[in-house]
Coordinates of C-alpha atoms and ligand atoms in Angstrom, one line a residue:
X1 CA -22.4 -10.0 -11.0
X2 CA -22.2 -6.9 -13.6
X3 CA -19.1 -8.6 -14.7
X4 CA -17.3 -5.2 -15.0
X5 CA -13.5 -5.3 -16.3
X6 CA -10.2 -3.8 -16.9
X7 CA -10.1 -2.6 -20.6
X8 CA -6.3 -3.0 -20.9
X9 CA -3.2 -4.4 -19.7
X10 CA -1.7 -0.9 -18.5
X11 CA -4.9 -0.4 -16.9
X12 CA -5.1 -3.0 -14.7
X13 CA -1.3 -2.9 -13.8
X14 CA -1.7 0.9 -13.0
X15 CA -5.0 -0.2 -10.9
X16 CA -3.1 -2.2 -9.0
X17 CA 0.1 -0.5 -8.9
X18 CA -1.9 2.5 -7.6
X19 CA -3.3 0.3 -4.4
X20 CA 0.6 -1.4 -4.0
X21 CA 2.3 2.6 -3.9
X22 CA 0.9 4.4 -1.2
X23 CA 2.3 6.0 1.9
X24 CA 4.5 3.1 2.9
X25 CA 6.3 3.5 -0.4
X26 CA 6.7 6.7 0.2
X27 CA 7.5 7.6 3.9
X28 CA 7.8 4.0 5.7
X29 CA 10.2 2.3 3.7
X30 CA 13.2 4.4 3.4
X31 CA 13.5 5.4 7.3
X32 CA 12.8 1.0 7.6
X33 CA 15.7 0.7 5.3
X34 CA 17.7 3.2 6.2
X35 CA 17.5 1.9 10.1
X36 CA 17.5 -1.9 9.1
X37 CA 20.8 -2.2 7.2
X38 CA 20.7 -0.5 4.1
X39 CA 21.3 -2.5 1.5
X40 CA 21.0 -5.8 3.1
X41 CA 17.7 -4.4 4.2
X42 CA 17.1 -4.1 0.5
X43 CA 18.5 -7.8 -0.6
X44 CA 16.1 -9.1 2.1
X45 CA 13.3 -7.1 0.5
X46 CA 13.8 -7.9 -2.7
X47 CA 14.3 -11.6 -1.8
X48 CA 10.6 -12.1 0.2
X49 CA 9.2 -9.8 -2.3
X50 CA 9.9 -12.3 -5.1
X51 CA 9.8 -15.3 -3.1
X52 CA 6.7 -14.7 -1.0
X53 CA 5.0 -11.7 -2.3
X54 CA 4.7 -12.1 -5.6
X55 CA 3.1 -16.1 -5.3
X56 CA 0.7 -14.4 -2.8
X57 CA -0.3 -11.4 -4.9
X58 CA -0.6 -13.9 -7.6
X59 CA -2.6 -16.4 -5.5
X60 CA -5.1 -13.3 -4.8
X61 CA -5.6 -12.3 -8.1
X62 CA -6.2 -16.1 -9.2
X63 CA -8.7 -16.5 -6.3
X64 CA -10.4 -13.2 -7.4
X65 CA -10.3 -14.3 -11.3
X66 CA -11.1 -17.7 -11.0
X67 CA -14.3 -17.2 -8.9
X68 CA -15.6 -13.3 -10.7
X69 CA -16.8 -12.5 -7.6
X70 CA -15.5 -9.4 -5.1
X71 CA -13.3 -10.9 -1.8
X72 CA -16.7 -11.7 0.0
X73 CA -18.3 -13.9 -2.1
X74 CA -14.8 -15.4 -3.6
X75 CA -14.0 -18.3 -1.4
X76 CA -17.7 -19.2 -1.1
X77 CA -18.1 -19.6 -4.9
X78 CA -15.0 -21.5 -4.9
X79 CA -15.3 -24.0 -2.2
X80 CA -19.7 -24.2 -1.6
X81 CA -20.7 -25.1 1.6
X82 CA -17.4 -25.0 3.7
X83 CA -16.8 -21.6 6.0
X84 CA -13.9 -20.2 4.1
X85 CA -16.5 -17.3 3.1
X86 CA -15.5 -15.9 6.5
X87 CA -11.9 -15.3 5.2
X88 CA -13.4 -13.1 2.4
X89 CA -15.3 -11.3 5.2
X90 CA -12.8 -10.5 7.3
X91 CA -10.3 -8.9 4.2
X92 CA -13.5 -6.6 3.5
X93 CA -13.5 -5.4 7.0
X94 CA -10.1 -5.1 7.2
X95 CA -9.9 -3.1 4.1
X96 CA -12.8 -0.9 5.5
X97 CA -10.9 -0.5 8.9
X98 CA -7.8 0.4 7.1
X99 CA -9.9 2.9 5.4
X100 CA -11.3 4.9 8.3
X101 CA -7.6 5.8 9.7
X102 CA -6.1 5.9 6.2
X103 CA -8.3 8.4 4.9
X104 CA -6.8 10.9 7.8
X105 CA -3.6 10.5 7.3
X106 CA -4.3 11.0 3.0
X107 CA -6.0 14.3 4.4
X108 CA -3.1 15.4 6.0
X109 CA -1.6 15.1 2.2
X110 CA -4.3 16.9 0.5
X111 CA -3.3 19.6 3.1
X112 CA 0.3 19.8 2.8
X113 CA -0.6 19.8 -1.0
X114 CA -2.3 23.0 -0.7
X115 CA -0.5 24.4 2.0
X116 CA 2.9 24.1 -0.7
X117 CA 1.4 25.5 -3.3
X118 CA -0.6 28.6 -1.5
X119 CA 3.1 29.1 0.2
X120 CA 1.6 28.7 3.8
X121 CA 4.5 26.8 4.9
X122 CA 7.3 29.0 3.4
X123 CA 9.7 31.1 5.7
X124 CA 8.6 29.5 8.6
X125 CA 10.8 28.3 11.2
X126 CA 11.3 24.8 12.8
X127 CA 9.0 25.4 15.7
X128 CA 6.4 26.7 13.3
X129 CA 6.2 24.0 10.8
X130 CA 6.1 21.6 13.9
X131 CA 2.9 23.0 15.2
X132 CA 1.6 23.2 11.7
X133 CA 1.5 19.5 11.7
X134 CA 0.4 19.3 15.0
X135 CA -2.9 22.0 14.7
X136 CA -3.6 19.9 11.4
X137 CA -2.8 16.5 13.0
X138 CA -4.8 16.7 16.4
X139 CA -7.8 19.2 15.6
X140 CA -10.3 16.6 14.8
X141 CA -12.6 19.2 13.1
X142 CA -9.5 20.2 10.3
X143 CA -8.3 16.1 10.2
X144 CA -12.5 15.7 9.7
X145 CA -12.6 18.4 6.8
X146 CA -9.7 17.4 4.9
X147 CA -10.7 13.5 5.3
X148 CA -14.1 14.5 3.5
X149 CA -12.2 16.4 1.0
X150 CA -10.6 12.6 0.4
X151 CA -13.5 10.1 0.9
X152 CA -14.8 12.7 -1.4
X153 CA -12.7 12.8 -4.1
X154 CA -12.3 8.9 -3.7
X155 CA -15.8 8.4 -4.1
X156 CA -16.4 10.3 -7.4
X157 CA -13.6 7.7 -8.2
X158 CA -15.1 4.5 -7.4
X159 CA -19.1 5.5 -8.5
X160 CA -17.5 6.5 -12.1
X161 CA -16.6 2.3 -11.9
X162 CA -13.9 0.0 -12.8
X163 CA -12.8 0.7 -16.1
X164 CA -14.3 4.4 -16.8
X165 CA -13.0 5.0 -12.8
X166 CA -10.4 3.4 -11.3
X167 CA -9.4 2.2 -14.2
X168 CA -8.5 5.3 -16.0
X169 CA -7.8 7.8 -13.3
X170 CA -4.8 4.9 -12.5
X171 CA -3.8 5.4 -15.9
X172 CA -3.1 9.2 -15.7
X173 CA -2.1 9.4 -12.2
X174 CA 0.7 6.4 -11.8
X175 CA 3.0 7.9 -14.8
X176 CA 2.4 11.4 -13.4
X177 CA 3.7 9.7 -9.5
X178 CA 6.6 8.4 -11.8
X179 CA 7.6 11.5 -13.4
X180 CA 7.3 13.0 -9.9
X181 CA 9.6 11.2 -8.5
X182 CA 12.2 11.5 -11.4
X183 CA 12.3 15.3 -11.4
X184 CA 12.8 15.2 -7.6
X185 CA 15.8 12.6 -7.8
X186 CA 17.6 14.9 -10.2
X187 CA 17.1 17.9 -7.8
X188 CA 17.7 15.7 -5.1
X189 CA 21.2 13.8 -6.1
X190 CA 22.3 17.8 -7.0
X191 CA 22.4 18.6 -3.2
X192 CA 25.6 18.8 -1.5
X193 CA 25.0 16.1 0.6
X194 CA 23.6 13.6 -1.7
X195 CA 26.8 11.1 -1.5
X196 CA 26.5 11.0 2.4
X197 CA 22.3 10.6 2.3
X198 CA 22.8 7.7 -0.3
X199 CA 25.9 5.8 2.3
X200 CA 23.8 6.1 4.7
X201 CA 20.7 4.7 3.0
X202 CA 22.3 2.0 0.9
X203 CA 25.6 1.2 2.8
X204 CA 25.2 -2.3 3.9
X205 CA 25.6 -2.6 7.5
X206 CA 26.1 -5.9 8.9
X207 CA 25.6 -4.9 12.5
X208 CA 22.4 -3.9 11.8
X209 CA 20.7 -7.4 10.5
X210 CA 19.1 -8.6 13.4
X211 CA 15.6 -10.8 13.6
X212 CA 13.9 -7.6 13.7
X213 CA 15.4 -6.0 10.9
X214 CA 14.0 -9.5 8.8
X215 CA 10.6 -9.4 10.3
X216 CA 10.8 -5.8 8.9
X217 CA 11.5 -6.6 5.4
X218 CA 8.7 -8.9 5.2
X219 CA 6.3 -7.2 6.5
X220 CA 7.0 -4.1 4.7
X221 CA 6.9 -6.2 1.7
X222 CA 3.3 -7.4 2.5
X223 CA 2.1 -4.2 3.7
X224 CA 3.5 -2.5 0.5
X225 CA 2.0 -5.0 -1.5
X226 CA -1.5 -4.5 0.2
X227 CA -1.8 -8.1 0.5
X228 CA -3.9 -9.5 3.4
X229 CA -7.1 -7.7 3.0
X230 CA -9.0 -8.4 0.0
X231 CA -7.8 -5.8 -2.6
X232 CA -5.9 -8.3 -4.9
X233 CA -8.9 -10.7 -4.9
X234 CA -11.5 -8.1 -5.7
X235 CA -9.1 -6.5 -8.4
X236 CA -8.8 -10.2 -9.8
X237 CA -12.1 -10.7 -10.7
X238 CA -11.7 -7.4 -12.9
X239 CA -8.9 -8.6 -15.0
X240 CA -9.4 -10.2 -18.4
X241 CA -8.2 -14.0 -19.1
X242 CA -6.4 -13.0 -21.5
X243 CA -3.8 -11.6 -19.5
X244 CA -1.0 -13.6 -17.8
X245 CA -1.4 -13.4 -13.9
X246 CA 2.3 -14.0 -13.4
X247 CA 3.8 -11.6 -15.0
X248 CA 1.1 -9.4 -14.0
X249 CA 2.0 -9.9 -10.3
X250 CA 5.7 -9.2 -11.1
X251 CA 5.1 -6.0 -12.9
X252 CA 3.0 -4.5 -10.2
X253 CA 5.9 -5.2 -7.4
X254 CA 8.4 -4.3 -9.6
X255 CA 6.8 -0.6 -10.1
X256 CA 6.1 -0.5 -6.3
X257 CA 9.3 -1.1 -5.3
X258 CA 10.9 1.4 -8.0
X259 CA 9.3 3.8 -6.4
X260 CA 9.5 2.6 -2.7
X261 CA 13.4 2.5 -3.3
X262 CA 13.5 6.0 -5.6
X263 CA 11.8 7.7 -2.4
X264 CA 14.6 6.6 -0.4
X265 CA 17.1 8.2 -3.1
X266 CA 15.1 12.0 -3.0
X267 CA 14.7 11.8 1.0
X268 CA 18.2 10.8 2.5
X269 CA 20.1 13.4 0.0
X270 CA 17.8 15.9 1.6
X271 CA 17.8 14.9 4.9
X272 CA 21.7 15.0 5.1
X273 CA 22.6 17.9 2.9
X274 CA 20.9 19.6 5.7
X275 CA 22.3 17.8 8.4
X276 CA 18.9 16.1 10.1
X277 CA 19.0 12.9 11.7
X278 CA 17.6 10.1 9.5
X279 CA 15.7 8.8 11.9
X280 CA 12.4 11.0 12.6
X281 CA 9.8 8.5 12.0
X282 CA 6.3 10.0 11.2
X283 CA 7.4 13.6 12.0
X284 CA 9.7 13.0 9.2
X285 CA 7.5 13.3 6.0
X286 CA 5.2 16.2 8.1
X287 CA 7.9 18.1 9.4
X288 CA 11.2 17.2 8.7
X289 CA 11.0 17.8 5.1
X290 CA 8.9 21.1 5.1
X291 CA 11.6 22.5 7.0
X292 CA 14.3 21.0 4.7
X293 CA 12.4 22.6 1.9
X294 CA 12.1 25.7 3.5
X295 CA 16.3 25.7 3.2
X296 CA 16.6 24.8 -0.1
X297 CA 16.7 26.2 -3.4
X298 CA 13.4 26.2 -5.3
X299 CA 12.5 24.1 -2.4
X300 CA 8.7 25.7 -2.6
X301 CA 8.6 24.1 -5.8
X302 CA 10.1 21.1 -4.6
X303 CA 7.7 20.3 -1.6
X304 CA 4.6 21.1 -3.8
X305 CA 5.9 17.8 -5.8
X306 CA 6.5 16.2 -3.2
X307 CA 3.0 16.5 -1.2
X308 CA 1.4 16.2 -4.6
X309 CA 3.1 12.8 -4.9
X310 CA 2.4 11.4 -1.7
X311 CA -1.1 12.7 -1.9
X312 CA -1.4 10.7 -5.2
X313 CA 0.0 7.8 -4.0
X314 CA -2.6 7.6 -0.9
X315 CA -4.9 8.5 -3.2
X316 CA -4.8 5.8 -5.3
X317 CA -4.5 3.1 -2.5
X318 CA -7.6 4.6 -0.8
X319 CA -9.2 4.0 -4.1
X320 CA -8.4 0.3 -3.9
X321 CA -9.7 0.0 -0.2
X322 CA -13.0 1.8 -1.1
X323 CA -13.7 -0.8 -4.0
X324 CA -13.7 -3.7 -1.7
X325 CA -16.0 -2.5 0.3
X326 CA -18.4 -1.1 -2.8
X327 CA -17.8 -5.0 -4.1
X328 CA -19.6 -6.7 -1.6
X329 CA -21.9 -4.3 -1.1
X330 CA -23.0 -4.3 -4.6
X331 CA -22.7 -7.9 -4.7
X332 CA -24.7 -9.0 -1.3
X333 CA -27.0 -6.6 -1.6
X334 CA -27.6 -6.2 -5.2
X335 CA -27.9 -2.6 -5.3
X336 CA -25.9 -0.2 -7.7
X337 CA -22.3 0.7 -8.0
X338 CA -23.3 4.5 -6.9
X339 CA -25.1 3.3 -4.5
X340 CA -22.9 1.3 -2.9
X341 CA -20.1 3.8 -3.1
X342 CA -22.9 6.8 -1.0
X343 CA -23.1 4.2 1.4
X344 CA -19.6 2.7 2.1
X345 CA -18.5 6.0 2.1
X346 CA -21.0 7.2 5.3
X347 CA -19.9 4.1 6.6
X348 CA -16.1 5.0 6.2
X349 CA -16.6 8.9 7.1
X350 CA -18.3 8.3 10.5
X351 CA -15.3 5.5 11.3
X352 CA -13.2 8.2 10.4
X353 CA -14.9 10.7 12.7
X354 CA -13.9 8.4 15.6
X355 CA -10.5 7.7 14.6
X356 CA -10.2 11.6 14.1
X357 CA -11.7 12.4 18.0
X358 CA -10.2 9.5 19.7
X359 CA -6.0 8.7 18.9
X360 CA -6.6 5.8 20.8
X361 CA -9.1 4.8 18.2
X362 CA -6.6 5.3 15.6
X363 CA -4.2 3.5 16.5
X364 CA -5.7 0.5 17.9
X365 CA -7.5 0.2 14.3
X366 CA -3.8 0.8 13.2
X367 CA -2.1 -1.6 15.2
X368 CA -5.3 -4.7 14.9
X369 CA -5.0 -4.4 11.2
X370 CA -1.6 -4.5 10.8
X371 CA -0.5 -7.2 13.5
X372 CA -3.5 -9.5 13.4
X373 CA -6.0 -9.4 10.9
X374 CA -3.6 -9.0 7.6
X375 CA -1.5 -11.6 8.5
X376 CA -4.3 -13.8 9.3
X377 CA -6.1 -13.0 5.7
X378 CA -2.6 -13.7 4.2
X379 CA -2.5 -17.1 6.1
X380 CA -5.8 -18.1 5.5
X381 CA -5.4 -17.2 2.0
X382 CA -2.3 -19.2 0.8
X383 CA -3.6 -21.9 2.8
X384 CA -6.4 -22.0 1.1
X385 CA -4.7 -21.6 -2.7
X386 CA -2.1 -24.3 -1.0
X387 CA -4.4 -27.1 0.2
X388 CA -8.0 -25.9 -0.2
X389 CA -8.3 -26.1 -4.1
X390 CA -7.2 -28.7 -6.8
X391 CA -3.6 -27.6 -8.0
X392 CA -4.4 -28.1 -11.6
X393 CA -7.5 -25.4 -11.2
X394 CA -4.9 -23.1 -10.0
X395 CA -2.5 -24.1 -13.0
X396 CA -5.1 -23.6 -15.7
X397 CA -6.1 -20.3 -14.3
X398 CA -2.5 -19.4 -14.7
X399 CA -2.4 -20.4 -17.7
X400 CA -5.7 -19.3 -18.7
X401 CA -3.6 -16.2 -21.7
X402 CA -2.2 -19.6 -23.6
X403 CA 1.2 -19.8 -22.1
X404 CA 2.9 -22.1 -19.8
X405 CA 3.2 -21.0 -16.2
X406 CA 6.5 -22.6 -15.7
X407 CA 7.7 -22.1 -12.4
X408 CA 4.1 -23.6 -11.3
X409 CA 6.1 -26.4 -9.2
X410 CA 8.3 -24.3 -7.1
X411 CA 5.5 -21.7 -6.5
X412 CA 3.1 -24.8 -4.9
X413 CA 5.9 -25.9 -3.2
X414 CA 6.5 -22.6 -1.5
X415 CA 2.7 -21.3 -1.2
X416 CA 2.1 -24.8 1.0
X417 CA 4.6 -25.1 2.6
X418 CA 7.4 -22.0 2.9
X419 CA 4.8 -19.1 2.9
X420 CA 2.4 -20.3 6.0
X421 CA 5.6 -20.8 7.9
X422 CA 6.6 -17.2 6.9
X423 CA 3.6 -15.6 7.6
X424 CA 3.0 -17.5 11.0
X425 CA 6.4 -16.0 12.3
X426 CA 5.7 -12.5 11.6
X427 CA 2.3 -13.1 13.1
X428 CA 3.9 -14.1 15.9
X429 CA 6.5 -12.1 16.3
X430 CA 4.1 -9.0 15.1
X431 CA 1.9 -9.9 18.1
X432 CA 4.2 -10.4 20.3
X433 CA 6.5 -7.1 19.7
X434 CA 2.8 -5.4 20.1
X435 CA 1.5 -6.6 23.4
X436 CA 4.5 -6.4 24.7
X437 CA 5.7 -2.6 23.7
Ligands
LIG1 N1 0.2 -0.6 -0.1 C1 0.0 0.7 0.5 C2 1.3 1.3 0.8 O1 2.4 0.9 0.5 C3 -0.7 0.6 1.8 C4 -2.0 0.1 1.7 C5 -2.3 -0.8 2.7 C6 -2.9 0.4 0.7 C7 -3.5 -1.3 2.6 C8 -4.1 -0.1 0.7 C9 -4.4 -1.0 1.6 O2 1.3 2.3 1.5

């Protein structure tokens, strides 16, 4: 183990930040909460985030710290001899999966990114912009060059390493995501139909909490968190002892959901001061909002911020999914960190070339990931932080910085008992709303 590290506080917050905000922040979860209830949506959000995603995010990182080793090779060193390894193995191939499908969609953001600022999108009409996003979105050879342009760009990322890579390109980009955002709030909450976007977004809506709208919030809150599939774990093993995994943990989802919830504030002013229904789904970040843009004042301005932002933010989380994969394979094979990052990446591109040729590819990748694998990492995870290891080893490593951990009790209590049950039902549920649609 090269023991590499996070140099600073801020750096590892930002590197892990930069995995949590990606396109769910972004696009997913203000069209979830604006369809789910609004702000009860939100108090159910912020609820599981602090009662169930925070303990797991902090479970990962302890797993990952305790043990210095990558996801893989975590659980092993932790527990010799049992098969628990197997859990590690599956988050590295469900980061890698994630990866190959990811990686398209981020290459539709470097696109739009150019597209704003060369003006390709400007004065075009509805129709147009929707077959922009459709040429870009189903020609495999355009998804295929943009996706190298990422895996790329990604890759000089991750070979740099942790602290002199990830590290420090976190650092710059994360404030520059937040300022971002900021400048587009202002512009946003000056449209004329910024009262009516933010009701509709925010209004809480009583008719609208049902089972599903619950399951939502959870999941969201796990997705958004990119819990489930090794990233926290590996990221663990890079941050120092001296820093305090708790409050760590809370920082992270506290910046993720600032900006999952500031999204939501610049896209519903836009979508209803120009009288769009709220609820596109994907077509709404792709085409929705370039034709918005094209309305608005300065909105050429406006939409190169705002595909410069989400290309950031997918950016970043690719970044996170590439180093678990360069972990274990610097790790099990004992090659370098260059190396490692060549090869992963070949691995990841020709993945991607069949997600890019085959939407059936894509979205069953999409769609196992999401329903059945992250859950079952999650579960197998807090099980294993739950029952699997000592409580006082658990304690000590949160207390490793010096300084009592003191809700300690209530978090066993609820990573034993409350968060299996939690993630069993939206396994369930997840499954079941998949095989059956
Ligand atoms: N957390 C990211 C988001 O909110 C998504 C993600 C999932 C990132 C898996 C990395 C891995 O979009």
């Amino acid at each position: 183990m090269s023991g590499e590290k996070f140099t600073s506080k801020t750096g590892a917050i930002a590197a892990a930040a930069g995995s949590a905000v990606g396109l769910g922040n972004v696009w997913r979860f203000p069209y979830v909460a604006g369809e789910d209830g609004g702000a009860i949506f939100l108090f159910f959000y912020v609820l599981f985030t602090v009662a169930i995603s925070i303990p797991m995010l902090i479970c990962e990182f302890s797993i990952g710290r305790m043990s210095g080793k990558p996801v893989t090779g975590a659980f092993q060193a932790l527990r010799p001899g049992g098969r628990w390894q197997a859990i590690g193995v599956m988050g590295m191939l469900t980061a890698f999966i994630i990866l190959s499908y990811y990686n398209i969609v981020s290459g539709w953001t470097v696109y739009y990114s150019v597209a704003s600022v060369g003006g390709w999108l400007s004065g075009l009409s509805g129709d147009e912009v929707a077959q922009v996003f459709s040429g870009v979105s189903s020609d495999p050879v355009r998804s295929l060059i943009w996706m190298c342009v990422v895996i790329g760009a990604v890759a000089f990322v991750v070979a740099k390493g942790v602290a002199s890579g990830i590290e420090k390109y976190s650092k710059i980009l994360m404030p520059l995501l937040f300022l971002l955002i900021i400048v587009m709030l202002v512009r946003s909450l000056f449209l004329d139909g910024a009262a009516e976007g933010l009701k509709f977004y925010l209004k809480p809506d009583v008719s609208k909490v049902t089972a599903k709208a619950i399951f939502d919030a959870l999941g969201q809150s796990f997705f958004s968190l990119s819990i489930g599939m090794g990233i926290m774990t590996t990221y663990g093993a890079y941050i120092p002892k001296s820093q305090g995994l708790g409050g760590m943990a809370a920082r992270v989802a506290m910046l993720d959901f600032l900006v999952a919830f500031l999204s939501g504030a610049v896209i519903f002013p836009c979508v209803f001061a120009f009288g769009i229904a709220p609820d596109e789904g994907p077509g709404l970040v792709f085409v929705t909002l370039p034709n918005i843009f094209n309305q608005m004042a300065f909105g050429q301005v406006f939409q190169a911020f705002f595909f410069f932002l989400l290309m950031v933010a997918a950016i970043t989380s690719s970044i996170s999914l590439l180093e678990v994969v360069v972990a274990f394979l610097k790790e099990s094979f004992a090659i370098g960190r260059k190396k490692s990052t060549v090869v992963a990446s070949v691995a990841v591109l020709l993945f991607g070339v069949a997600c890019a040729l085959s939407p059936a590819v894509f979205n069953v990748f999409d769609k196992v990931t999401a329903n059945v694998m992250m859950p079952l990492g999650a579960l197998a995870v807090v099980l294993f932080v739950g029952w699997g290891l000592p409580p006082k080893r658990l304690r000590d490593e949160l207390e490793a910085d010096g300084r009592p951990f003191r809700v300690f009790r209530s978090m066993l209590f609820m990573v034993r008992y409350v968060i299996p049950l939690a993630i069993a039902v939206i396994f369930v549920n997840g499954l079941y709303a998949w095989l059956c649609a």
